[in-house]
Coordinates of N, CA and C in Angstrom, one line a residue:
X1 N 121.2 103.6 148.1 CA 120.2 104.6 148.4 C 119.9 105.5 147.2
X2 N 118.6 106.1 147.0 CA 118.3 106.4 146.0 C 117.5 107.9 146.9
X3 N 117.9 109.3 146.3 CA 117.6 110.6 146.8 C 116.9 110.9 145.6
X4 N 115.6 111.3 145.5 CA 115.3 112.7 144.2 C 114.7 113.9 145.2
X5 N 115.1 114.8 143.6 CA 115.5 116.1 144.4 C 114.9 116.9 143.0
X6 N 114.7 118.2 143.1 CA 114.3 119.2 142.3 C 113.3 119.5 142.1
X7 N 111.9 118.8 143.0 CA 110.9 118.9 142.6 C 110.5 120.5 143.1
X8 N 109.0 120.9 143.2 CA 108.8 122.3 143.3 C 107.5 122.8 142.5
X9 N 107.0 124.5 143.4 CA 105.7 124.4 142.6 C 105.7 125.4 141.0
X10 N 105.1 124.9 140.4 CA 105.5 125.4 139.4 C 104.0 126.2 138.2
X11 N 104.1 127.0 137.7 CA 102.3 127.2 136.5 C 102.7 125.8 135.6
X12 N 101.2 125.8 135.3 CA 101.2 125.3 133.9 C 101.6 125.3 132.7
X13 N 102.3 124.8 132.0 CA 103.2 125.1 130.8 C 105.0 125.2 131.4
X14 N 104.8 125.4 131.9 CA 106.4 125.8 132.8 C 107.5 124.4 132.8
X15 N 108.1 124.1 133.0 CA 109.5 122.8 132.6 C 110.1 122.9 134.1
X16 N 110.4 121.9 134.6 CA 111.0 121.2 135.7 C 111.7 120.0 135.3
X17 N 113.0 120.0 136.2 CA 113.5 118.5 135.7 C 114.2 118.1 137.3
X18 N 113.7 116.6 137.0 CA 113.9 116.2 138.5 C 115.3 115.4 138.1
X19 N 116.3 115.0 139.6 CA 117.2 114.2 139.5 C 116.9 113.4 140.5
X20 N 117.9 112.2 140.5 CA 117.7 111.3 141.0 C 119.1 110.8 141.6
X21 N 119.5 111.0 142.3 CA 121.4 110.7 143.0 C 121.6 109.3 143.2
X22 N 122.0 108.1 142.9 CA 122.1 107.2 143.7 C 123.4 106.7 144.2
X23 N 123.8 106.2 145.4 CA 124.8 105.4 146.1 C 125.4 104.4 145.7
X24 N 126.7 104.0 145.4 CA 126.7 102.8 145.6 C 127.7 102.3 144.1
X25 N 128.2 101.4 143.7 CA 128.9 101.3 143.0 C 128.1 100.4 141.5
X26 N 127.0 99.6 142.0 CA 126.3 99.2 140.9 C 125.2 99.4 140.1
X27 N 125.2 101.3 140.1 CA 124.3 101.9 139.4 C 124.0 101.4 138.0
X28 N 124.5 101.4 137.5 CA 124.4 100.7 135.9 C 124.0 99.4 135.6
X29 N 123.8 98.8 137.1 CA 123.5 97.4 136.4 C 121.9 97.3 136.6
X30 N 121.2 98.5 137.1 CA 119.7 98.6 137.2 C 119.1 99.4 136.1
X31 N 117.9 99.4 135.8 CA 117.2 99.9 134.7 C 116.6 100.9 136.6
X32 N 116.6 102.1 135.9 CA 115.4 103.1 136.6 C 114.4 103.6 136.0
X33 N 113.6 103.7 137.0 CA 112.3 104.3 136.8 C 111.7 105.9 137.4
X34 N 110.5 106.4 137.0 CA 110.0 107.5 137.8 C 109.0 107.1 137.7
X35 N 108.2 107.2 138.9 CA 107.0 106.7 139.2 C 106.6 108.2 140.0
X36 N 104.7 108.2 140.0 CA 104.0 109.2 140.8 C 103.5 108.5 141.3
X37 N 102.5 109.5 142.7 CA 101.8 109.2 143.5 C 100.8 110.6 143.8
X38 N 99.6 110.9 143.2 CA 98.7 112.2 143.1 C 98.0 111.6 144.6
X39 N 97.5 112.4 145.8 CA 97.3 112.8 146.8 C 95.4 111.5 146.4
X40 N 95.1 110.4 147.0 CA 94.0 109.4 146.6 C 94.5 108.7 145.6
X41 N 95.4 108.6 145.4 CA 95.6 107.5 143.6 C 96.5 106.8 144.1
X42 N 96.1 105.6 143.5 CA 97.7 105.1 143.4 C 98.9 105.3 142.9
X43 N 99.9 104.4 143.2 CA 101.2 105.0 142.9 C 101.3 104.6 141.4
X44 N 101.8 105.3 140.4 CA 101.7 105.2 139.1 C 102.6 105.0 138.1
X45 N 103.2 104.5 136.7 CA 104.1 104.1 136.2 C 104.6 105.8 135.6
X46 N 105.9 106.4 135.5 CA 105.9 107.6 134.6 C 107.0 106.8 133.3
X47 N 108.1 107.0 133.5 CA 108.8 106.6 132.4 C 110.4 105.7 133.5
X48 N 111.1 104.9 132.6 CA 112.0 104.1 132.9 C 112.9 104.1 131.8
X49 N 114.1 103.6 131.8 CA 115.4 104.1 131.1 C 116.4 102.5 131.4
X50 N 116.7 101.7 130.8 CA 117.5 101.0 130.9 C 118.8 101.8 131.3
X51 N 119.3 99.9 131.5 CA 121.1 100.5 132.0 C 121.9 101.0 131.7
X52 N 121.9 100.7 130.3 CA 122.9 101.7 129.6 C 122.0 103.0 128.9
X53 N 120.7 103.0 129.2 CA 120.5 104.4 128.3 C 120.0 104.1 126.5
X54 N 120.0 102.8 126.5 CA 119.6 102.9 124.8 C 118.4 102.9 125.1
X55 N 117.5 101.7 125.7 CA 115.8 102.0 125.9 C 115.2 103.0 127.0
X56 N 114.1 103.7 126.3 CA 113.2 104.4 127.7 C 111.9 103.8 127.3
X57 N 110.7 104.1 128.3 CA 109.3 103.7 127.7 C 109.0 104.5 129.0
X58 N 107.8 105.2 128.1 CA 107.0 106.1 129.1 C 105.7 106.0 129.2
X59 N 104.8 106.2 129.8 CA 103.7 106.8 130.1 C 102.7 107.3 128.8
X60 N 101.8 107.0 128.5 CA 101.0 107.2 127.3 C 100.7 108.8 128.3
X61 N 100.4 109.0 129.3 CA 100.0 110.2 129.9 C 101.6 111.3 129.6
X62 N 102.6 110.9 130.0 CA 103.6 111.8 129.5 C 104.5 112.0 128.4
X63 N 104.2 111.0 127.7 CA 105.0 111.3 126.3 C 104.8 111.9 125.1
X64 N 106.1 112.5 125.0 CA 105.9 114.0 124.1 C 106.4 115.0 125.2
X65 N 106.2 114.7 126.1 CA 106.4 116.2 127.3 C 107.6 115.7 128.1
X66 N 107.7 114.2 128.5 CA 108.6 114.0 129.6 C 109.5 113.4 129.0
X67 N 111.0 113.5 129.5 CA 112.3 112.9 129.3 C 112.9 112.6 130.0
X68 N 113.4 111.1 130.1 CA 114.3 110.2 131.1 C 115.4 110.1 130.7
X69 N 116.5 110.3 131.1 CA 117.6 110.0 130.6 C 118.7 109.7 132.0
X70 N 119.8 109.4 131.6 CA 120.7 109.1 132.7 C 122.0 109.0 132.6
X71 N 123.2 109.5 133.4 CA 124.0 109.6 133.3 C 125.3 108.6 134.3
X72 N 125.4 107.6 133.9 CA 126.5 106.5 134.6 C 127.1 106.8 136.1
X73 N 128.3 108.1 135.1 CA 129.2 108.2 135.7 C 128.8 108.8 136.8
X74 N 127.9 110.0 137.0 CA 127.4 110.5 138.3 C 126.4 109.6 138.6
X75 N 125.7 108.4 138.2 CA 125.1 107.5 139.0 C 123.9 108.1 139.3
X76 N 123.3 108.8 138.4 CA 122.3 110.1 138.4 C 121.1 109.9 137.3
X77 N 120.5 109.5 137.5 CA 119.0 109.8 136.6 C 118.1 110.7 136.7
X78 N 117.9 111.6 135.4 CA 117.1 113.0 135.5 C 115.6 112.1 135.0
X79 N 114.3 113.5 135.0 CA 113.2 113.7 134.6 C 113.0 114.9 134.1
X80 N 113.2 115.3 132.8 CA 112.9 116.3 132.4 C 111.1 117.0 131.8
X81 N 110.7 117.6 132.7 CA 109.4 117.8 132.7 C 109.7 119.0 131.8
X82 N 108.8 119.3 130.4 CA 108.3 120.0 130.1 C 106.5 120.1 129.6
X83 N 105.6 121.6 129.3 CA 104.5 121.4 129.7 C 104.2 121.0 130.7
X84 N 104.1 121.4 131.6 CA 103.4 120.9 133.2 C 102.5 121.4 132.7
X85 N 101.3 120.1 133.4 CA 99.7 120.6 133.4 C 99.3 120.4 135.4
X86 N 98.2 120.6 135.4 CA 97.9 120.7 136.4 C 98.0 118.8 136.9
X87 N 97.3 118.0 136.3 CA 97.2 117.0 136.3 C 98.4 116.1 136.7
X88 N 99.6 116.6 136.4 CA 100.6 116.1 136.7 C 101.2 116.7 138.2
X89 N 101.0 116.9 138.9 CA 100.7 117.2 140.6 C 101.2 115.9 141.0
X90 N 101.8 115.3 141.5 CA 102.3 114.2 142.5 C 103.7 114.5 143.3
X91 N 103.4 113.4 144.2 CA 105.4 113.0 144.4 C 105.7 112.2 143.7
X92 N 106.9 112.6 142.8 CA 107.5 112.2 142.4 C 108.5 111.0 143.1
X93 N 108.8 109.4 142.4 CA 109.9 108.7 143.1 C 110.6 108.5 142.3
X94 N 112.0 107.7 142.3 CA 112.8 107.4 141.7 C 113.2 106.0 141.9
X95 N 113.2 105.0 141.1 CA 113.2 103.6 141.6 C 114.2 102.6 140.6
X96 N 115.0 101.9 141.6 CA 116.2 100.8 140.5 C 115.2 99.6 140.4
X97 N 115.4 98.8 139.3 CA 115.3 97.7 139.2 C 116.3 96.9 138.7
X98 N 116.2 95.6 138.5 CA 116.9 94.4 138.0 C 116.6 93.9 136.5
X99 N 115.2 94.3 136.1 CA 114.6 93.7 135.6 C 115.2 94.8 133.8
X100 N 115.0 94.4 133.0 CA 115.8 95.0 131.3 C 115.2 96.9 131.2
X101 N 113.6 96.9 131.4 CA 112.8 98.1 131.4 C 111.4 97.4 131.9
X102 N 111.5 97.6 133.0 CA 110.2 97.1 133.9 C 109.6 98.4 133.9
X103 N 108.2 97.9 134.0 CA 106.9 99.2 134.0 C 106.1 99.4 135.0
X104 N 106.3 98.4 135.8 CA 105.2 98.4 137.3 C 105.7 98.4 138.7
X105 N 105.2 99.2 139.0 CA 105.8 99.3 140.5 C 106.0 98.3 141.4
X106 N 105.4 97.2 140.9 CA 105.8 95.8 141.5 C 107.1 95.2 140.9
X107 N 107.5 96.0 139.6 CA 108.9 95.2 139.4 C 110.3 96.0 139.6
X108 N 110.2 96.7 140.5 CA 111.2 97.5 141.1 C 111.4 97.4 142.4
X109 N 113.1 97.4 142.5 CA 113.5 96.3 143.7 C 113.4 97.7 144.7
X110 N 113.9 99.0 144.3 CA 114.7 99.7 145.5 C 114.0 100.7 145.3
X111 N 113.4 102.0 146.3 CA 113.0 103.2 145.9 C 113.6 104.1 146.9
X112 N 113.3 105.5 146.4 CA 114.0 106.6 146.7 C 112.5 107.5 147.4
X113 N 113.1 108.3 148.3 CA 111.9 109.2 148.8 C 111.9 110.4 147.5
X114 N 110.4 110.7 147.7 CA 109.7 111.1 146.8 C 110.1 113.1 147.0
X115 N 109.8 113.1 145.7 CA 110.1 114.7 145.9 C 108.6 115.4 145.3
X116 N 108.1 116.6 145.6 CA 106.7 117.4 145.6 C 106.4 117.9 144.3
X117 N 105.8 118.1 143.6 CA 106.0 118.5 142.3 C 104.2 119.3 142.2
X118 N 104.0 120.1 142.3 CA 102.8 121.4 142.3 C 102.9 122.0 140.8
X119 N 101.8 121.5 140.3 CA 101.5 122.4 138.9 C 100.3 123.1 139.5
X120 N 100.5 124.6 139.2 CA 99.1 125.1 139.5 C 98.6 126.0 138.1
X121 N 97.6 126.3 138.1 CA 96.9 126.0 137.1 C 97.0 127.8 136.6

């Protein structure tokens, strides 16, 4: 099972960082992901982090501002938002895959409920 948590409303320019808890003993052997979902849009690619942490790839929309990273042993992947704009408004998810650093929400096996994330302007 996959929990994220931290989300919240926040001004523009302001830093949030989301986590991500997961269950289970074979955290490491999935690449994760963070994906959005803005209120009409589809659900959308943010950034992803291999298993061990050497590759991320993100978002032409978030990089430079957002950081993925992850930690094994608590079986825990953050999102470190800095700059919040307005535009970045969604639920936030957190999602395992199988796949090396998958980019699409179709190549992620498992997801997590979504957490609120309010940039106001």
């Amino acid at each position: 099972q996959l929990q994220a948590f931290g989300g919240g409303l926040v001004q523009a320019g302001d830093s949030l960082r989301l986590s991500c808890a997961a269950s289970g003993r074979t955290f490491s052997s999935y690449a994760m992901g963070w994906f959005r979902q803005a209120p009409g849009k589809e659900r959308e690619f943010v950034a992803v982090i291999s298993r061990s942490g050497s590759l991320t790839s993100y978002a032409d929309s978030v990089k430079g501002r957002f950081t993925i990273s992850r930690d094994n042993a608590k079986n825990t992947v953050y999102l470190q938002m800095n700059s919040l704009k307005p535009e970045d408004t969604a639920v936030y998810y957190c999602a395992a895959s199988r796949l090396v650093l998958p980019g699409t929400v179709d190549a992620m096996n498992y997801w997590g409920k979504g957490t609120q994330v309010t940039v106001s302007s």
